[in-house]
Amino acid sequence: MAYPALCLGCEARLPDPVDALCATCLRGLPRADAEAVTRLLAHDPAVGAAVALWAFDPGGTVRRVQHALKYGGRPALGVPLGRVLGLAARDAGVSVEIVAPVPLARLRSLDRGYNQSAALAEGVAAALDVPVADLLVRTRPTRSQAALSASARRENVAGAFALAPGADVSGRRVLLIDDVLTTGATLAAAARPLAEAGARVDVAALALAGA
Ligand SMILES: [Zn+2]
């Protein structure tokens, strides 16, 4: 691997090159406020439980982890981080039969060559000992949500997801995975086609960002 196995928090050498963080930094990261996470998505009829693991710390370790995962060319980080998220979801009472990533917009996916949410979903599924499946597709391109207001975000992603061809989720309990939860607009829009197809949908994200 081209990258040295150094902790993204303290730069200590890591025994496993796919790990992102040493045990000390992992334990010390700021946890997301569970009530704030629930409030973002509680009103949405398509979403059951909502879990986010860490709180964004501008300039801090969570930000560095998310950046490395998304832009740093280290998609392998997603799997061990996903395992941590999966255990947190289980501790929060989430019980599902299948894990699915939020699909990336096609252009962004090609640009980066991978979907960081798919790597996270793989780790979550491993931790929960359930399968992972691509249950959703994008129906149209969307703009980056970063510069948009909450209502513009909802408009931007409304109807942007559909059930993948051949996916049968009727009566299934699905956990939908994204890397960052901000207003909840993307996860809510992605949950909708699954709920409409008869799934019970919970959602989980690695980090909660301030909107
Ligand atoms: Zn460390």
mmCIF file of C-alpha atoms and ligand atoms in Angstrom:
data_model
loop_
_atom_site.group_PDB
_atom_site.id
_atom_site.type_symbol
_atom_site.label_atom_id
_atom_site.label_comp_id
_atom_site.label_asym_id
_atom_site.label_seq_id
_atom_site.Cartn_x
_atom_site.Cartn_y
_atom_site.Cartn_z
ATOM 1 C CA MET A 1 0.000 0.000 0.000
ATOM 2 C CA ALA A 2 1.188 3.492 -0.823
ATOM 3 C CA TYR A 3 -0.078 4.861 2.482
ATOM 4 C CA PRO A 4 1.726 4.282 5.749
ATOM 5 C CA ALA A 5 -0.546 2.754 8.368
ATOM 6 C CA LEU A 6 -0.706 5.746 10.663
ATOM 7 C CA CYS A 7 -3.598 6.699 12.936
ATOM 8 C CA LEU A 8 -5.557 9.627 11.463
ATOM 9 C CA GLY A 9 -5.892 11.044 14.983
ATOM 10 C CA CYS A 10 -2.451 10.824 16.573
ATOM 11 C CA GLU A 11 -0.246 9.407 13.776
ATOM 12 C CA ALA A 12 0.730 6.403 15.852
ATOM 13 C CA ARG A 13 1.752 3.415 13.766
ATOM 14 C CA LEU A 14 -1.128 0.965 13.312
ATOM 15 C CA PRO A 15 -0.729 -2.801 13.286
ATOM 16 C CA ASP A 16 -3.337 -3.241 10.551
ATOM 17 C CA PRO A 17 -2.853 -1.108 7.393
ATOM 18 C CA VAL A 18 -6.596 -0.893 6.694
ATOM 19 C CA ASP A 19 -7.411 0.604 10.089
ATOM 20 C CA ALA A 20 -8.000 4.345 10.262
ATOM 21 C CA LEU A 21 -7.528 4.954 13.961
ATOM 22 C CA CYS A 22 -5.758 3.561 16.987
ATOM 23 C CA ALA A 23 -7.916 2.195 19.815
ATOM 24 C CA THR A 24 -7.307 5.276 21.977
ATOM 25 C CA CYS A 25 -8.384 7.774 19.302
ATOM 26 C CA LEU A 26 -11.347 5.569 18.327
ATOM 27 C CA ARG A 27 -12.621 5.633 21.913
ATOM 28 C CA GLY A 28 -12.037 9.379 22.241
ATOM 29 C CA LEU A 29 -13.987 10.621 19.208
ATOM 30 C CA PRO A 30 -17.000 12.858 19.908
ATOM 31 C CA ARG A 31 -20.240 10.893 19.716
ATOM 32 C CA ALA A 32 -23.237 12.260 17.849
ATOM 33 C CA ASP A 33 -26.176 13.480 19.948
ATOM 34 C CA ALA A 34 -28.692 10.647 19.487
ATOM 35 C CA GLU A 35 -31.667 12.950 20.114
ATOM 36 C CA ALA A 36 -30.477 15.428 17.470
ATOM 37 C CA VAL A 37 -30.168 12.570 14.986
ATOM 38 C CA THR A 38 -33.652 11.299 15.801
ATOM 39 C CA ARG A 39 -35.156 14.797 15.504
ATOM 40 C CA LEU A 40 -33.798 15.180 11.955
ATOM 41 C CA LEU A 41 -35.660 12.132 10.669
ATOM 42 C CA ALA A 42 -38.430 11.470 13.219
ATOM 43 C CA HIS A 43 -41.035 13.281 11.120
ATOM 44 C CA ASP A 44 -40.282 11.203 8.035
ATOM 45 C CA PRO A 45 -42.784 8.382 7.476
ATOM 46 C CA ALA A 46 -40.258 6.387 5.380
ATOM 47 C CA VAL A 47 -37.650 6.207 8.173
ATOM 48 C CA GLY A 48 -37.743 4.217 11.409
ATOM 49 C CA ALA A 49 -34.683 4.426 13.624
ATOM 50 C CA ALA A 50 -31.833 6.806 12.737
ATOM 51 C CA VAL A 51 -28.292 6.388 14.052
ATOM 52 C CA ALA A 52 -25.151 8.472 13.591
ATOM 53 C CA LEU A 53 -21.911 7.468 15.249
ATOM 54 C CA TRP A 54 -19.721 10.556 15.583
ATOM 55 C CA ALA A 55 -20.219 14.316 15.670
ATOM 56 C CA PHE A 56 -18.334 16.378 13.116
ATOM 57 C CA ASP A 57 -15.484 18.277 14.689
ATOM 58 C CA PRO A 58 -14.322 20.921 12.192
ATOM 59 C CA GLY A 59 -10.584 20.502 11.753
ATOM 60 C CA GLY A 60 -10.626 17.472 14.025
ATOM 61 C CA THR A 61 -10.233 13.746 13.702
ATOM 62 C CA VAL A 62 -13.772 12.901 12.544
ATOM 63 C CA ARG A 63 -13.377 15.404 9.721
ATOM 64 C CA ARG A 64 -10.017 13.862 8.754
ATOM 65 C CA VAL A 65 -11.494 10.362 8.817
ATOM 66 C CA GLN A 66 -14.419 11.414 6.632
ATOM 67 C CA HIS A 67 -12.125 13.238 4.237
ATOM 68 C CA ALA A 68 -9.763 10.271 3.935
ATOM 69 C CA LEU A 69 -12.714 8.015 3.263
ATOM 70 C CA LYS A 70 -14.334 10.274 0.704
ATOM 71 C CA TYR A 71 -11.471 11.955 -1.125
ATOM 72 C CA GLY A 72 -8.253 10.433 0.126
ATOM 73 C CA GLY A 73 -8.235 7.364 -2.095
ATOM 74 C CA ARG A 74 -8.484 5.074 0.904
ATOM 75 C CA PRO A 75 -11.767 3.231 0.300
ATOM 76 C CA ALA A 76 -10.452 0.269 2.309
ATOM 77 C CA LEU A 77 -10.955 2.437 5.414
ATOM 78 C CA GLY A 78 -14.696 2.173 4.864
ATOM 79 C CA VAL A 79 -14.915 -1.468 5.855
ATOM 80 C CA PRO A 80 -13.355 -1.250 9.354
ATOM 81 C CA LEU A 81 -15.175 2.052 9.987
ATOM 82 C CA GLY A 82 -18.383 0.384 8.851
ATOM 83 C CA ARG A 83 -17.823 -2.377 11.397
ATOM 84 C CA VAL A 84 -17.627 0.241 14.153
ATOM 85 C CA LEU A 85 -20.837 1.843 12.857
ATOM 86 C CA GLY A 86 -22.540 -1.548 12.666
ATOM 87 C CA LEU A 87 -21.756 -2.310 16.308
ATOM 88 C CA ALA A 88 -23.042 1.135 17.327
ATOM 89 C CA ALA A 89 -26.267 0.542 15.393
ATOM 90 C CA ARG A 90 -26.707 -2.818 17.100
ATOM 91 C CA ASP A 91 -26.107 -1.206 20.511
ATOM 92 C CA ALA A 92 -28.772 1.377 19.601
ATOM 93 C CA GLY A 93 -31.260 -1.459 19.116
ATOM 94 C CA VAL A 94 -31.235 -1.610 15.321
ATOM 95 C CA SER A 95 -32.107 -5.085 14.039
ATOM 96 C CA VAL A 96 -32.192 -5.599 10.278
ATOM 97 C CA GLU A 97 -32.041 -8.348 7.658
ATOM 98 C CA ILE A 98 -30.170 -6.519 4.933
ATOM 99 C CA VAL A 99 -27.815 -3.519 4.607
ATOM 100 C CA ALA A 100 -27.791 -1.201 1.590
ATOM 101 C CA PRO A 101 -25.624 1.812 0.690
ATOM 102 C CA VAL A 102 -26.977 5.113 -0.616
ATOM 103 C CA PRO A 103 -25.822 5.064 -4.257
ATOM 104 C CA LEU A 104 -23.538 7.857 -5.442
ATOM 105 C CA ALA A 105 -24.410 10.082 -8.343
ATOM 106 C CA ARG A 106 -22.873 8.337 -11.357
ATOM 107 C CA LEU A 107 -20.495 11.130 -12.311
ATOM 108 C CA ARG A 108 -19.093 11.504 -8.810
ATOM 109 C CA SER A 109 -18.758 7.745 -8.544
ATOM 110 C CA LEU A 110 -16.700 7.621 -11.751
ATOM 111 C CA ASP A 111 -14.629 10.579 -10.643
ATOM 112 C CA ARG A 112 -13.564 8.935 -7.394
ATOM 113 C CA GLY A 113 -13.800 5.396 -8.667
ATOM 114 C CA TYR A 114 -15.693 4.087 -5.650
ATOM 115 C CA ASN A 115 -18.630 4.718 -3.373
ATOM 116 C CA GLN A 116 -17.523 5.316 0.224
ATOM 117 C CA SER A 117 -21.014 4.430 1.462
ATOM 118 C CA ALA A 118 -20.737 1.026 -0.227
ATOM 119 C CA ALA A 119 -17.499 0.313 1.661
ATOM 120 C CA LEU A 120 -19.149 1.420 4.926
ATOM 121 C CA ALA A 121 -22.212 -0.735 4.183
ATOM 122 C CA GLU A 122 -19.959 -3.748 3.663
ATOM 123 C CA GLY A 123 -18.422 -3.266 7.117
ATOM 124 C CA VAL A 124 -21.811 -2.647 8.749
ATOM 125 C CA ALA A 125 -23.205 -5.827 7.186
ATOM 126 C CA ALA A 126 -20.178 -7.816 8.416
ATOM 127 C CA ALA A 127 -20.649 -6.508 11.968
ATOM 128 C CA LEU A 128 -24.374 -7.350 11.938
ATOM 129 C CA ASP A 129 -23.793 -10.670 10.143
ATOM 130 C CA VAL A 130 -26.353 -9.905 7.433
ATOM 131 C CA PRO A 131 -25.969 -9.516 3.655
ATOM 132 C CA VAL A 132 -25.313 -6.225 1.860
ATOM 133 C CA ALA A 133 -27.099 -5.428 -1.407
ATOM 134 C CA ASP A 134 -27.364 -2.543 -3.850
ATOM 135 C CA LEU A 135 -31.105 -2.015 -3.448
ATOM 136 C CA LEU A 136 -31.243 1.498 -4.909
ATOM 137 C CA VAL A 137 -30.307 3.327 -8.083
ATOM 138 C CA ARG A 138 -30.135 7.023 -8.865
ATOM 139 C CA THR A 139 -32.835 8.140 -11.277
ATOM 140 C CA ARG A 140 -31.216 11.449 -12.159
ATOM 141 C CA PRO A 141 -28.125 13.498 -11.344
ATOM 142 C CA THR A 142 -28.216 15.738 -8.269
ATOM 143 C CA ARG A 143 -26.111 18.711 -7.277
ATOM 144 C CA SER A 144 -23.673 18.561 -4.390
ATOM 145 C CA GLN A 145 -25.700 19.223 -1.238
ATOM 146 C CA ALA A 146 -22.863 21.105 0.454
ATOM 147 C CA ALA A 147 -23.840 24.687 -0.411
ATOM 148 C CA LEU A 148 -27.621 24.202 -0.289
ATOM 149 C CA SER A 149 -30.148 25.220 2.370
ATOM 150 C CA ALA A 150 -32.247 22.556 4.086
ATOM 151 C CA SER A 151 -35.247 23.089 1.809
ATOM 152 C CA ALA A 152 -33.051 23.220 -1.314
ATOM 153 C CA ARG A 153 -31.448 19.948 -0.228
ATOM 154 C CA ARG A 154 -34.838 18.257 -0.015
ATOM 155 C CA GLU A 155 -35.787 19.527 -3.481
ATOM 156 C CA ASN A 156 -32.397 18.521 -4.896
ATOM 157 C CA VAL A 157 -32.776 14.860 -3.878
ATOM 158 C CA ALA A 158 -36.569 14.427 -4.011
ATOM 159 C CA GLY A 159 -37.344 11.502 -6.311
ATOM 160 C CA ALA A 160 -33.644 11.014 -7.118
ATOM 161 C CA PHE A 161 -33.670 7.362 -5.978
ATOM 162 C CA ALA A 162 -35.567 4.290 -7.142
ATOM 163 C CA LEU A 163 -35.634 0.629 -6.260
ATOM 164 C CA ALA A 164 -32.920 -1.269 -8.163
ATOM 165 C CA PRO A 165 -34.254 -3.567 -10.894
ATOM 166 C CA GLY A 166 -35.140 -6.945 -9.407
ATOM 167 C CA ALA A 167 -34.835 -5.816 -5.766
ATOM 168 C CA ASP A 168 -37.585 -7.336 -3.625
ATOM 169 C CA VAL A 169 -37.756 -5.708 -0.197
ATOM 170 C CA SER A 170 -41.398 -6.299 0.707
ATOM 171 C CA GLY A 171 -41.590 -7.087 4.433
ATOM 172 C CA ARG A 172 -37.794 -6.836 4.822
ATOM 173 C CA ARG A 173 -35.984 -4.829 7.475
ATOM 174 C CA VAL A 174 -33.370 -2.698 5.701
ATOM 175 C CA LEU A 175 -30.553 -0.553 7.120
ATOM 176 C CA LEU A 176 -29.609 2.236 4.732
ATOM 177 C CA ILE A 177 -26.033 3.585 5.027
ATOM 178 C CA ASP A 178 -24.553 6.978 4.189
ATOM 179 C CA ASP A 179 -21.244 8.503 5.239
ATOM 180 C CA VAL A 180 -22.521 11.823 6.608
ATOM 181 C CA LEU A 181 -25.914 12.886 7.948
ATOM 182 C CA THR A 182 -26.548 16.625 7.669
ATOM 183 C CA THR A 183 -30.234 17.532 7.288
ATOM 184 C CA GLY A 184 -31.338 13.955 6.611
ATOM 185 C CA ALA A 185 -32.664 14.906 3.162
ATOM 186 C CA THR A 186 -30.591 12.356 1.232
ATOM 187 C CA LEU A 187 -31.303 9.434 3.562
ATOM 188 C CA ALA A 188 -35.024 10.307 3.643
ATOM 189 C CA ALA A 189 -35.207 10.498 -0.159
ATOM 190 C CA ALA A 190 -33.325 7.202 -0.477
ATOM 191 C CA ALA A 191 -35.538 5.502 2.131
ATOM 192 C CA ARG A 192 -38.750 6.440 0.334
ATOM 193 C CA PRO A 193 -38.702 3.935 -2.579
ATOM 194 C CA LEU A 194 -37.733 1.167 -0.146
ATOM 195 C CA ALA A 195 -40.607 2.041 2.209
ATOM 196 C CA GLU A 196 -43.010 2.307 -0.714
ATOM 197 C CA ALA A 197 -41.946 -1.193 -1.764
ATOM 198 C CA GLY A 198 -42.903 -2.488 1.685
ATOM 199 C CA ALA A 199 -39.565 -2.422 3.552
ATOM 200 C CA ARG A 200 -39.114 -1.172 7.093
ATOM 201 C CA VAL A 201 -36.162 1.202 6.797
ATOM 202 C CA ASP A 202 -33.683 2.285 9.461
ATOM 203 C CA VAL A 203 -30.788 4.577 8.558
ATOM 204 C CA ALA A 204 -27.225 4.969 9.814
ATOM 205 C CA ALA A 205 -24.396 7.378 9.073
ATOM 206 C CA LEU A 206 -20.812 7.546 10.247
ATOM 207 C CA ALA A 207 -21.003 11.201 11.259
ATOM 208 C CA LEU A 208 -23.530 13.907 12.055
ATOM 209 C CA ALA A 209 -22.624 17.273 10.525
ATOM 210 C CA GLY A 210 -24.068 20.626 11.534
ATOM 211 C CA ALA A 211 -26.553 21.723 8.829
HETATM 212 ZN ZN ZN B 1 -4.525 7.532 17.474
#
